[in-house]
Coordinates of C-alpha atoms in Angstrom, one line a residue:
Chain A
M16 CA 16.8 2.8 -48.6
T17 CA 15.0 0.4 -51.0
E18 CA 11.4 0.7 -52.0
A19 CA 10.5 -2.5 -50.2
A20 CA 12.1 -1.5 -46.9
S21 CA 10.5 1.9 -46.9
S22 CA 7.1 0.3 -47.4
V23 CA 7.8 -1.8 -44.5
V24 CA 8.6 0.9 -42.4
Q25 CA 5.4 2.8 -43.7
G26 CA 3.4 -0.1 -43.1
R27 CA 4.5 -0.2 -39.6
R28 CA 3.9 3.3 -39.0
F29 CA 0.3 3.0 -40.1
A30 CA -0.2 -0.2 -37.9
V31 CA 0.8 1.9 -35.0
L32 CA -1.6 4.7 -35.8
R33 CA -4.1 2.2 -36.5
R34 CA -3.5 0.6 -33.1
L35 CA -3.7 4.0 -31.4
S36 CA -7.0 4.6 -32.8
D37 CA -8.3 1.2 -31.6
L38 CA -7.6 2.3 -28.0
P39 CA -10.5 2.4 -25.7
A40 CA -11.5 5.9 -24.9
A41 CA -10.7 5.4 -21.3
V42 CA -7.2 4.1 -21.9
G43 CA -6.5 7.0 -24.2
L44 CA -7.6 9.4 -21.6
A45 CA -5.5 7.7 -19.0
A46 CA -2.3 7.8 -21.2
G47 CA -3.0 11.5 -22.0
F48 CA -3.3 12.3 -18.3
M49 CA -0.2 10.4 -17.4
A50 CA 1.7 12.1 -20.2
V51 CA 0.8 15.4 -18.8
M52 CA 2.0 14.3 -15.3
L53 CA 5.1 13.3 -16.7
L54 CA 5.7 16.7 -18.3
I55 CA 4.7 18.3 -15.0
M56 CA 7.3 16.0 -13.3
I57 CA 9.9 17.2 -15.7
F58 CA 9.1 20.9 -16.1
A59 CA 7.2 22.0 -13.0
K60 CA 9.7 24.7 -12.0
L61 CA 9.4 26.2 -15.7
L62 CA 5.6 26.1 -15.6
Q63 CA 4.9 27.7 -12.4
P64 CA 3.7 31.3 -12.5
Y65 CA 5.1 32.0 -8.7
A66 CA 7.7 30.2 -6.8
F67 CA 5.8 27.5 -4.8
D68 CA 6.6 28.9 -1.6
H69 CA 6.1 32.5 -2.4
I70 CA 3.9 34.0 0.3
D71 CA 1.5 36.7 -0.5
L72 CA 0.0 37.8 2.7
V73 CA -2.6 40.1 1.2
N74 CA -4.3 37.4 -0.8
R75 CA -4.8 34.7 1.8
L76 CA -7.2 31.8 1.1
T77 CA -8.5 33.3 -2.1
P78 CA -10.7 30.8 -4.0
P79 CA -10.4 29.6 -7.4
V80 CA -11.6 32.0 -10.1
P81 CA -15.4 31.2 -10.6
L82 CA -16.0 31.5 -6.9
S83 CA -16.7 34.8 -5.3
G84 CA -13.7 36.6 -3.7
S85 CA -11.3 35.3 -6.0
T86 CA -8.5 37.1 -7.8
W87 CA -7.1 36.9 -11.3
L88 CA -3.6 37.4 -9.7
H89 CA -4.1 33.7 -8.5
P90 CA -6.6 32.1 -10.8
T91 CA -6.7 28.7 -9.0
G92 CA -6.7 30.4 -5.6
T93 CA -4.1 30.5 -2.6
D94 CA -3.5 28.8 0.7
T95 CA -3.6 30.2 4.2
L96 CA -0.1 31.9 3.6
G97 CA -1.2 33.3 0.3
R98 CA 0.9 30.7 -1.7
D99 CA -0.3 30.0 -5.2
L100 CA -2.3 26.9 -5.3
F101 CA -1.5 26.0 -8.9
S102 CA 2.2 26.6 -8.4
R103 CA 2.3 24.4 -5.4
L104 CA 0.2 21.8 -7.1
L105 CA 2.8 21.7 -9.9
V106 CA 5.7 21.3 -7.5
A107 CA 3.8 18.7 -5.5
T108 CA 3.0 16.6 -8.4
Q109 CA 6.6 16.8 -9.5
T110 CA 7.7 15.6 -5.9
S111 CA 5.1 12.9 -5.7
M112 CA 5.6 11.5 -9.2
L113 CA 9.4 11.4 -8.9
L114 CA 9.2 9.7 -5.5
A115 CA 6.8 7.2 -6.9
L116 CA 8.9 6.6 -9.9
L117 CA 12.0 6.3 -8.0
G118 CA 10.4 4.1 -5.3
T119 CA 8.8 1.7 -7.9
C120 CA 12.0 1.4 -10.1
L121 CA 14.3 0.9 -7.1
G122 CA 12.0 -1.7 -5.6
A123 CA 11.6 -3.5 -8.9
V124 CA 15.4 -3.6 -9.6
L125 CA 16.1 -4.9 -6.2
G126 CA 13.4 -7.4 -6.2
I127 CA 14.2 -8.6 -9.7
A128 CA 17.9 -8.9 -8.9
L129 CA 17.0 -10.9 -5.8
G130 CA 14.6 -13.1 -7.8
F131 CA 17.3 -14.0 -10.3
V132 CA 19.8 -14.7 -7.6
A133 CA 17.3 -17.0 -5.8
A134 CA 16.4 -18.8 -9.0
H135 CA 20.1 -19.1 -10.2
K136 CA 21.8 -20.1 -6.9
G137 CA 19.1 -22.2 -5.4
G138 CA 19.7 -24.0 -2.1
L139 CA 20.5 -21.8 0.8
W140 CA 20.5 -18.6 -1.2
D141 CA 16.9 -19.5 -2.5
E142 CA 15.9 -20.2 1.1
L143 CA 17.3 -17.0 2.6
I144 CA 16.1 -14.7 -0.2
M145 CA 12.4 -16.4 0.0
G146 CA 12.7 -16.1 3.7
L147 CA 13.3 -12.5 3.5
V148 CA 10.3 -12.2 1.0
D149 CA 8.1 -13.9 3.4
F150 CA 9.2 -11.6 6.4
Q151 CA 8.7 -8.5 4.4
A152 CA 5.3 -9.6 3.4
A153 CA 4.4 -10.5 6.9
M154 CA 5.6 -7.0 8.2
P155 CA 3.0 -4.1 8.3
W156 CA 5.4 -2.1 6.4
F157 CA 3.2 1.1 6.2
I158 CA 3.3 1.2 9.9
V159 CA 6.9 0.2 10.3
A160 CA 7.6 3.0 7.8
L161 CA 5.7 5.5 9.8
A162 CA 7.6 4.7 13.0
L163 CA 10.9 4.6 11.4
L164 CA 10.2 8.2 9.8
A165 CA 9.0 9.6 13.0
F166 CA 12.1 8.4 14.8
L167 CA 14.7 8.7 12.2
G168 CA 13.7 12.3 11.3
N169 CA 13.2 14.2 8.0
S170 CA 15.7 12.6 5.8
M171 CA 15.0 12.2 2.1
V172 CA 17.5 9.3 1.7
I173 CA 15.6 7.3 4.5
F174 CA 12.3 8.1 3.1
I175 CA 13.5 7.1 -0.6
A176 CA 15.1 3.7 1.0
I177 CA 11.8 3.0 2.7
M178 CA 9.8 3.4 -0.5
A179 CA 12.3 1.2 -2.2
L180 CA 11.6 -1.5 0.3
Y181 CA 7.9 -1.2 -0.3
G182 CA 6.8 -3.8 -2.7
W183 CA 10.2 -5.3 -3.7
E184 CA 9.1 -8.7 -2.4
T185 CA 6.4 -9.1 -5.1
Y186 CA 8.8 -8.6 -7.9
A187 CA 11.4 -11.2 -6.2
R188 CA 8.6 -13.7 -6.1
I189 CA 7.4 -13.1 -9.6
T190 CA 10.9 -13.1 -11.1
R191 CA 11.9 -16.2 -9.3
G192 CA 9.0 -18.3 -10.6
L193 CA 9.3 -16.9 -14.2
V194 CA 13.2 -17.4 -14.2
L195 CA 12.9 -21.0 -13.0
S196 CA 10.3 -21.8 -15.8
A197 CA 12.0 -19.9 -18.4
R198 CA 15.3 -21.6 -17.8
E199 CA 14.1 -25.0 -18.8
Q200 CA 12.5 -23.8 -22.0
G201 CA 14.1 -24.9 -25.4
Y202 CA 15.8 -21.5 -26.0
A203 CA 17.6 -21.3 -22.7
L204 CA 18.7 -24.8 -23.0
A205 CA 20.0 -24.4 -26.4
I206 CA 21.9 -21.3 -25.5
R207 CA 23.3 -23.2 -22.4
G208 CA 24.0 -26.1 -24.8
L209 CA 25.9 -23.7 -26.9
G210 CA 28.2 -22.7 -24.0
G211 CA 26.5 -19.2 -23.0
R212 CA 27.5 -18.1 -19.6
P213 CA 24.6 -17.9 -16.9
R214 CA 24.9 -14.0 -16.7
W215 CA 24.5 -13.7 -20.5
I216 CA 21.7 -16.2 -20.6
Y217 CA 19.8 -14.3 -17.7
L218 CA 20.2 -10.9 -18.8
R219 CA 20.2 -11.2 -22.7
H220 CA 17.6 -14.0 -23.2
I221 CA 15.6 -14.7 -20.2
L222 CA 15.0 -11.1 -18.9
P223 CA 13.5 -9.9 -22.2
N224 CA 11.3 -12.9 -22.4
I225 CA 10.0 -12.3 -18.9
S226 CA 9.7 -8.7 -19.1
G227 CA 5.9 -8.5 -20.0
P228 CA 4.6 -9.8 -16.5
L229 CA 7.2 -7.7 -14.8
L230 CA 6.1 -4.6 -16.6
V231 CA 2.5 -5.4 -15.6
Q232 CA 3.7 -5.7 -12.1
L233 CA 5.3 -2.3 -12.2
T234 CA 2.1 -0.4 -13.5
V235 CA 0.4 -2.3 -10.7
N236 CA 2.8 -1.2 -8.0
F237 CA 3.1 2.4 -9.1
P238 CA -0.4 3.5 -8.0
S239 CA 0.1 1.8 -4.5
T240 CA 3.7 3.4 -4.3
I241 CA 2.1 6.8 -4.9
L242 CA -0.7 5.9 -2.3
F243 CA 2.2 4.9 0.2
E244 CA 4.1 8.2 -0.3
T245 CA 1.0 10.5 -0.1
S246 CA -0.3 8.7 2.8
L247 CA 2.8 9.1 4.7
S248 CA 3.2 12.8 3.8
F249 CA -0.5 13.3 4.6
L250 CA 0.2 12.1 8.2
G251 CA 3.1 14.7 8.4
L252 CA 5.8 12.1 8.3
G253 CA 7.0 11.7 4.5
I254 CA 7.6 14.9 2.8
R255 CA 7.5 17.7 5.1
P256 CA 7.5 21.6 4.8
P257 CA 9.1 23.5 3.4
M258 CA 9.0 20.9 0.8
T259 CA 5.6 19.6 -0.6
S260 CA 3.9 16.8 -2.2
L261 CA 0.4 16.0 -2.9
G262 CA -0.2 14.1 0.3
Q263 CA 1.5 16.9 2.3
M264 CA -0.8 19.6 0.4
L265 CA -3.9 17.4 1.2
G266 CA -2.8 17.0 5.0
E267 CA -2.4 20.9 5.1
G268 CA -5.7 21.6 3.4
R269 CA -7.5 19.1 5.7
D270 CA -7.4 22.0 8.4
Y271 CA -9.3 24.4 6.3
L272 CA -12.1 22.1 5.0
I273 CA -14.8 24.5 6.4
N274 CA -13.7 27.8 4.7
A275 CA -11.5 26.5 1.8
W276 CA -12.5 23.1 0.8
W277 CA -10.6 23.4 -2.5
L278 CA -7.1 23.2 -0.8
A279 CA -7.9 19.6 0.2
V280 CA -10.0 18.6 -2.7
V281 CA -7.6 19.8 -5.6
P282 CA -4.5 17.8 -4.6
G283 CA -6.8 14.8 -3.6
M284 CA -8.3 14.7 -7.0
T285 CA -4.9 14.7 -8.7
I286 CA -4.0 11.8 -6.7
F287 CA -7.0 10.1 -7.4
F288 CA -6.6 10.7 -11.2
I289 CA -2.9 9.6 -11.2
T290 CA -4.0 6.4 -9.5
L291 CA -6.9 5.8 -11.6
S292 CA -5.2 6.3 -14.8
M293 CA -2.2 3.9 -13.8
S294 CA -4.9 1.3 -13.0
I295 CA -6.7 1.8 -16.1
L296 CA -3.3 1.5 -18.0
G297 CA -2.2 -1.4 -16.2
D298 CA -5.2 -3.4 -16.6
W299 CA -5.1 -2.7 -20.5
L300 CA -1.4 -3.5 -20.6
R301 CA -2.1 -6.7 -18.8
G302 CA -4.9 -7.6 -21.0
K303 CA -2.5 -7.0 -24.0
L304 CA 0.6 -8.7 -22.7
D305 CA -0.8 -11.7 -21.0
P306 CA -4.4 -12.5 -22.0
S307 CA -4.4 -15.5 -19.4
L308 CA -3.9 -13.0 -16.5
E309 CA -6.7 -10.9 -17.4
D310 CA -9.3 -10.5 -14.6
Chain B
M10 CA 1.7 -32.5 11.7
L11 CA 5.3 -31.4 10.4
W12 CA 3.4 -29.1 8.1
F13 CA 1.7 -27.5 11.2
V14 CA 4.9 -27.3 13.1
T15 CA 6.8 -25.6 10.2
K16 CA 4.1 -22.9 10.1
I17 CA 4.1 -22.2 13.9
L18 CA 8.0 -22.1 13.8
R19 CA 8.0 -19.6 10.7
A20 CA 5.3 -17.6 12.4
I21 CA 7.6 -17.4 15.7
I22 CA 10.7 -16.6 13.8
T23 CA 8.8 -13.7 11.9
M24 CA 7.7 -12.2 15.1
W25 CA 11.2 -12.3 16.6
L26 CA 12.6 -10.6 13.5
V27 CA 10.0 -7.9 13.7
V28 CA 10.7 -7.3 17.5
T29 CA 14.2 -7.2 17.0
F30 CA 14.1 -4.9 13.8
V31 CA 11.8 -2.5 15.6
F32 CA 13.9 -2.4 18.8
F33 CA 17.2 -1.7 17.2
V34 CA 15.9 0.9 14.7
L35 CA 14.0 2.8 17.5
R36 CA 16.8 2.6 20.0
L37 CA 19.4 3.7 17.5
S38 CA 17.4 6.8 16.6
G39 CA 18.7 8.9 19.3
D40 CA 18.3 9.7 23.1
P41 CA 14.5 9.9 23.8
T42 CA 15.4 12.0 26.7
L43 CA 16.3 14.8 24.4
V44 CA 12.8 15.1 22.9
L45 CA 10.8 14.0 26.0
L46 CA 12.4 16.4 28.5
P47 CA 12.5 20.1 28.4
D48 CA 15.8 21.6 26.8
D49 CA 16.9 23.5 29.9
I50 CA 16.9 20.4 32.4
D51 CA 20.1 19.6 34.1
E52 CA 22.1 16.6 33.4
A53 CA 21.4 14.9 36.6
T54 CA 17.5 14.8 36.0
R55 CA 18.2 13.3 32.5
D56 CA 20.5 10.6 33.9
F57 CA 17.7 9.9 36.4
Y58 CA 15.2 9.3 33.4
R59 CA 17.7 7.5 31.5
Q60 CA 18.1 5.0 34.5
L61 CA 14.5 5.0 34.9
W62 CA 13.7 3.9 31.4
G63 CA 16.8 1.6 31.4
L64 CA 18.4 3.7 28.5
D65 CA 21.8 3.9 30.5
R66 CA 22.8 0.3 29.7
P67 CA 24.6 -1.1 26.7
I68 CA 22.1 -1.7 23.9
M69 CA 22.6 -5.6 23.9
A70 CA 21.8 -5.8 27.5
Q71 CA 18.7 -3.6 27.0
Y72 CA 17.8 -5.9 24.3
W73 CA 18.0 -9.3 26.1
S74 CA 16.0 -7.8 29.2
Y75 CA 13.3 -6.4 26.8
L76 CA 13.0 -9.8 25.1
G77 CA 12.9 -11.4 28.6
A78 CA 10.3 -9.1 29.7
L79 CA 8.3 -9.6 26.6
L80 CA 8.1 -13.3 27.0
Q81 CA 6.5 -12.6 30.3
G82 CA 4.1 -10.3 28.8
D83 CA 5.7 -7.1 30.0
F84 CA 5.7 -4.4 27.4
G85 CA 7.5 -1.7 29.6
I86 CA 5.9 1.5 30.8
S87 CA 4.8 4.5 28.6
F88 CA 7.4 7.2 28.8
R89 CA 4.7 9.8 28.7
N90 CA 2.5 8.9 31.8
N91 CA 4.3 5.9 33.5
L92 CA 1.3 3.6 32.7
D93 CA 1.7 0.1 31.5
A94 CA 2.1 0.2 28.0
F95 CA 0.2 -2.9 27.1
Q96 CA -2.5 -1.6 29.2
L97 CA -2.7 1.9 27.3
V98 CA -2.7 -0.2 24.0
W99 CA -5.3 -2.8 25.0
E100 CA -7.9 -0.2 26.0
R101 CA -7.9 1.0 22.5
V102 CA -8.2 -2.3 20.9
P103 CA -12.1 -2.7 21.0
K104 CA -12.4 0.4 19.0
T105 CA -10.0 -0.5 16.4
A106 CA -11.5 -4.0 16.2
L107 CA -14.9 -2.6 15.8
L108 CA -13.8 -0.1 13.1
T109 CA -11.7 -2.8 11.0
G110 CA -14.5 -5.5 11.6
T111 CA -17.2 -3.3 10.1
A112 CA -15.1 -2.2 7.3
L113 CA -14.3 -6.0 6.6
L114 CA -18.0 -6.9 6.6
I115 CA -18.9 -3.9 4.4
S116 CA -16.1 -4.9 2.0
L117 CA -17.0 -8.6 1.9
G118 CA -20.8 -7.9 1.9
I119 CA -20.5 -5.6 -1.1
G120 CA -17.5 -6.9 -2.9
I121 CA -18.3 -10.5 -3.2
P122 CA -21.9 -10.5 -4.5
L123 CA -20.7 -7.9 -7.0
G124 CA -17.9 -10.1 -8.1
I125 CA -20.3 -13.1 -8.4
F126 CA -22.8 -11.1 -10.5
A127 CA -20.0 -9.6 -12.7
A128 CA -18.6 -13.1 -13.3
V129 CA -21.9 -14.9 -14.2
Y130 CA -23.0 -12.0 -16.4
R131 CA -19.5 -11.8 -18.0
D132 CA -19.1 -8.9 -20.6
S133 CA -22.6 -7.6 -20.0
W134 CA -23.4 -4.3 -19.0
V135 CA -23.6 -5.5 -15.3
D136 CA -19.9 -6.8 -15.6
R137 CA -18.7 -3.6 -17.1
S138 CA -20.2 -1.4 -14.7
V139 CA -19.0 -3.4 -11.6
M140 CA -15.5 -3.4 -13.1
A141 CA -15.6 0.5 -13.7
V142 CA -16.9 1.2 -10.2
S143 CA -14.2 -1.0 -8.7
V144 CA -11.4 0.7 -10.6
F145 CA -12.8 3.9 -9.1
G146 CA -13.1 2.2 -5.6
F147 CA -9.4 1.2 -5.3
S148 CA -7.9 4.2 -7.0
M149 CA -9.6 6.5 -4.5
P150 CA -7.1 7.2 -1.5
N151 CA -8.8 6.5 1.7
F152 CA -7.7 9.7 3.3
F153 CA -9.2 11.7 0.4
L154 CA -12.3 9.6 0.6
G155 CA -12.6 10.4 4.2
I156 CA -12.2 14.1 3.6
L157 CA -14.7 14.0 0.9
L158 CA -17.2 12.2 3.2
I159 CA -16.6 14.7 5.7
L160 CA -17.1 17.6 3.4
I161 CA -20.3 16.2 2.1
F162 CA -22.0 14.6 5.0
S163 CA -20.6 16.7 7.9
L164 CA -20.1 20.1 6.6
H165 CA -22.5 20.4 3.9
L166 CA -25.5 18.2 4.6
R167 CA -24.7 18.2 8.4
V168 CA -26.2 14.6 9.0
L169 CA -23.1 12.6 10.3
P170 CA -20.6 13.7 12.9
S171 CA -17.1 14.3 11.6
S172 CA -14.9 12.8 14.5
G173 CA -15.3 10.9 17.6
S174 CA -16.7 7.4 18.4
G175 CA -19.7 7.8 20.8
T176 CA -22.7 6.2 18.7
W177 CA -23.3 4.0 15.9
L178 CA -23.6 7.2 13.6
H179 CA -19.7 7.9 14.2
L180 CA -19.0 4.5 12.8
I181 CA -20.7 5.0 9.5
M182 CA -18.2 7.4 7.7
P183 CA -14.9 5.7 9.1
A184 CA -16.1 2.1 8.3
A185 CA -17.2 3.1 4.7
T186 CA -13.8 5.1 4.3
L187 CA -11.8 2.1 5.1
G188 CA -14.2 -0.7 3.7
I189 CA -14.8 0.8 0.1
S190 CA -11.5 0.2 -1.5
F191 CA -11.5 -3.2 -0.1
A192 CA -15.0 -3.8 -1.4
A193 CA -13.5 -2.9 -4.8
Q194 CA -10.6 -5.1 -4.6
F195 CA -12.8 -7.9 -3.4
A196 CA -15.2 -7.5 -6.3
R197 CA -12.3 -8.1 -8.6
Y198 CA -10.7 -11.0 -6.9
T199 CA -14.2 -12.6 -6.5
R200 CA -14.8 -12.1 -10.4
S201 CA -11.7 -13.5 -11.7
A202 CA -11.9 -16.5 -9.3
M203 CA -15.4 -17.2 -10.3
I204 CA -14.6 -16.7 -14.1
D205 CA -11.8 -19.4 -13.5
V206 CA -14.1 -21.9 -12.0
L207 CA -17.1 -21.2 -14.4
N208 CA -14.8 -22.2 -17.2
K209 CA -13.9 -25.5 -15.6
S210 CA -15.3 -28.9 -17.0
Y211 CA -17.3 -29.7 -13.9
M212 CA -19.4 -26.8 -14.6
R213 CA -20.1 -28.0 -17.9
T214 CA -20.9 -31.3 -16.5
A215 CA -23.4 -29.6 -13.8
R216 CA -25.1 -27.8 -16.7
S217 CA -25.6 -30.8 -18.9
K218 CA -27.0 -32.6 -15.9
G219 CA -29.8 -29.9 -15.9
A220 CA -28.8 -28.0 -12.7
G221 CA -30.1 -24.3 -12.8
T222 CA -28.0 -21.3 -12.6
A223 CA -28.6 -20.6 -8.9
R224 CA -27.7 -24.2 -8.1
R225 CA -24.6 -24.3 -10.3
V226 CA -23.5 -20.9 -8.8
N227 CA -24.0 -21.7 -5.2
L228 CA -23.1 -25.3 -5.0
H229 CA -20.6 -25.9 -7.6
A230 CA -18.8 -22.7 -8.4
L231 CA -18.8 -20.5 -5.0
P232 CA -17.1 -23.2 -2.8
N233 CA -14.2 -23.4 -5.3
A234 CA -14.0 -19.8 -6.1
A235 CA -13.8 -19.2 -2.4
I236 CA -10.4 -20.6 -2.1
P237 CA -8.4 -17.9 -3.7
V238 CA -10.5 -15.1 -2.2
V239 CA -9.8 -16.5 1.3
T240 CA -6.1 -16.2 0.4
I241 CA -6.2 -12.9 -0.3
L242 CA -8.3 -12.0 2.7
G243 CA -5.3 -13.0 4.7
F244 CA -2.8 -11.0 2.7
K245 CA -4.8 -8.1 3.0
T246 CA -4.7 -7.9 6.8
G247 CA -1.6 -5.6 6.8
E248 CA -3.3 -3.3 4.4
L249 CA -6.3 -3.2 6.3
L250 CA -4.4 -2.4 9.7
G251 CA -2.4 0.4 7.7
G252 CA -5.5 2.0 6.4
A253 CA -7.1 2.0 9.8
V254 CA -4.4 4.1 11.0
I255 CA -5.0 6.6 8.4
T256 CA -8.7 6.4 8.8
E257 CA -8.4 6.8 12.4
T258 CA -6.5 10.0 12.0
V259 CA -8.7 11.4 9.6
F260 CA -11.9 11.0 12.0
A261 CA -10.3 11.2 15.2
W262 CA -11.4 7.7 16.0
P263 CA -9.7 6.8 19.3
G264 CA -8.2 3.3 18.2
I265 CA -4.8 2.0 18.1
G266 CA -3.8 3.8 15.0
R267 CA -4.5 7.2 16.5
L268 CA -2.6 6.1 19.6
L269 CA 0.3 5.1 17.3
T270 CA 0.4 8.5 15.4
N271 CA 0.3 10.1 18.8
A272 CA 2.9 7.9 20.5
V273 CA 5.3 8.1 17.4
A274 CA 5.0 11.9 17.6
E275 CA 6.1 11.8 21.3
R276 CA 8.6 9.2 20.9
D277 CA 7.1 7.1 23.3
L278 CA 9.2 4.0 22.8
A279 CA 7.4 1.5 24.9
V280 CA 3.9 2.3 23.3
V281 CA 5.1 2.4 19.8
Q282 CA 6.9 -1.0 20.2
C283 CA 3.9 -2.5 21.9
I284 CA 1.5 -1.5 19.0
M285 CA 4.0 -2.6 16.4
I286 CA 4.3 -5.9 18.2
L287 CA 0.6 -6.6 18.4
L288 CA -0.1 -5.5 14.7
A289 CA 2.6 -7.7 13.5
L290 CA 1.3 -10.4 15.6
T291 CA -2.3 -9.9 14.2
M292 CA -0.8 -10.2 10.7
V293 CA 1.2 -13.3 11.6
L294 CA -2.1 -14.8 13.2
A295 CA -4.2 -13.8 10.2
N296 CA -1.7 -15.5 7.8
A297 CA -1.7 -18.6 9.9
V298 CA -5.5 -18.9 9.9
T299 CA -5.7 -18.3 6.2
D300 CA -3.3 -21.1 5.7
L301 CA -5.4 -23.4 7.9
A302 CA -8.7 -22.2 6.4
Y303 CA -6.9 -22.9 3.0
G304 CA -6.2 -26.4 4.0
W305 CA -9.7 -27.0 5.2
L306 CA -11.4 -25.4 2.2
D307 CA -9.3 -27.2 -0.5
P308 CA -8.6 -31.0 0.6
R309 CA -5.9 -31.0 -2.2
V310 CA -3.6 -28.7 -0.2
R311 CA -3.9 -31.1 2.8
V312 CA -3.1 -34.2 0.9
G313 CA -0.2 -32.4 -0.9
A314 CA 1.3 -31.3 2.3
K315 CA 1.0 -34.9 3.8
A316 CA 2.5 -36.4 0.8
G317 CA 5.4 -33.7 0.9
A318 CA 5.9 -34.6 4.8
K319 CA 6.2 -38.3 4.1

């Protein structure tokens, strides 16, 4: 490596460090919290002190440690069957994060693909896809999902499909608009003039150029997807026992508010901090990528 | 006129799609007699109920007769207690309307003034604290907010009832639970709409003519900033109804949402379908009203639509 190149690399590294130290404290905290959540999502099974469904009937409903009646066997307390709250929280966070990530990404891919198709084909295809977008937007999807899950039963595939169908229409609408305007810009026209095939132009040139607003939409969509999952699980329809998610834990803990408030409050606070962190990150990202959208 | 007809036609098609979608998915999910009747019942009784509920015919025949009945306002009978499904649902409507209406008033009453203040005093401490509170407000899942309120005000302080709907005291916590996240959202939307308008050249003109802050905000900025906020109001109807289902479940509020969660658990097809159709109708109507209000508030839309129709 020549000297010039290495100094460029170093300069860049310092620039990254400087930029990190310029981060507002709230954004730093939010990013840190989300990093921890992602680690839990990947390593939950390794971190848990007990199996999340391990029953310990001797130590039922023990409170977290500073409270009276707590035990160091379960420093964060146990639920009504003596299952370790911390282990359950880890696994529940893993489930909720995985589902929200999967739901957000599937919805984004579906919406972005349909947005491209609508913009490219135009005519009947455009009408049809935008009609579907309007239909999806006019449907009370949460309520439809509630009925579908109740009637179609406890199936993971159906639940993930329902999550994927939540919010795709926004991506489709945004993508279509962005593609229509990007297509007419100089660079796209130039590549088309050089004989680039449409697929090549869309994937290699237009998609990277419009990825900013789409990424912002992704961060906006993630908190609502996690709320969608936890709400359904809270009502007992999404993730059901023996599996657990943050919403399912909260729904279970709701029955013990009087004598074990922490069973509901701890998973509830976790959901709250996840949505809060993602909202803060999304706002920040929006300000960075597209100052005109800042509100 | 054509613009209006297109809107109505679109609304009707959306409704028909919702009805069809709901009908087929729920019918294809299995035999309701298996869930509703005891396991040890004999086949003849099962057949009797299948006939009574019209489940013995081919699904397309069921679909056409269901559509026909719907057009005459007949939503079928509840599988649970043989009462008219529509009657059962309609009895609950006032409670849900009261809850969502109060929540909407709370959210608009808090959100819009906060948004205006934040925009007018942009980048000041007012703005920053409004935005900070609003991020907290819409990050808070409403089912968790409801539980926290119950913990604090019902179990700890013992000042408010945790469930039921007898008095206006019962309304406070559910309406706050449902309203607060919307208040936060409206504060944000109002703020960004106001900032947009405040940067317009006509605001500078008003200022150079010597109009005071109050006059500029109330007469020049607000009517223009109201346009995007009204649009969002229409889009939020679905979210509001979804939120009502959860809030009603948390606070045992006897509205449509609670009826829905019960009916869904009991596989009461007729009641579930009736509720879904009414909710979809509410959303479609809300969107139509929003469109009309939009045209009324913003003459440019009307003129544009007329020009497009010609």
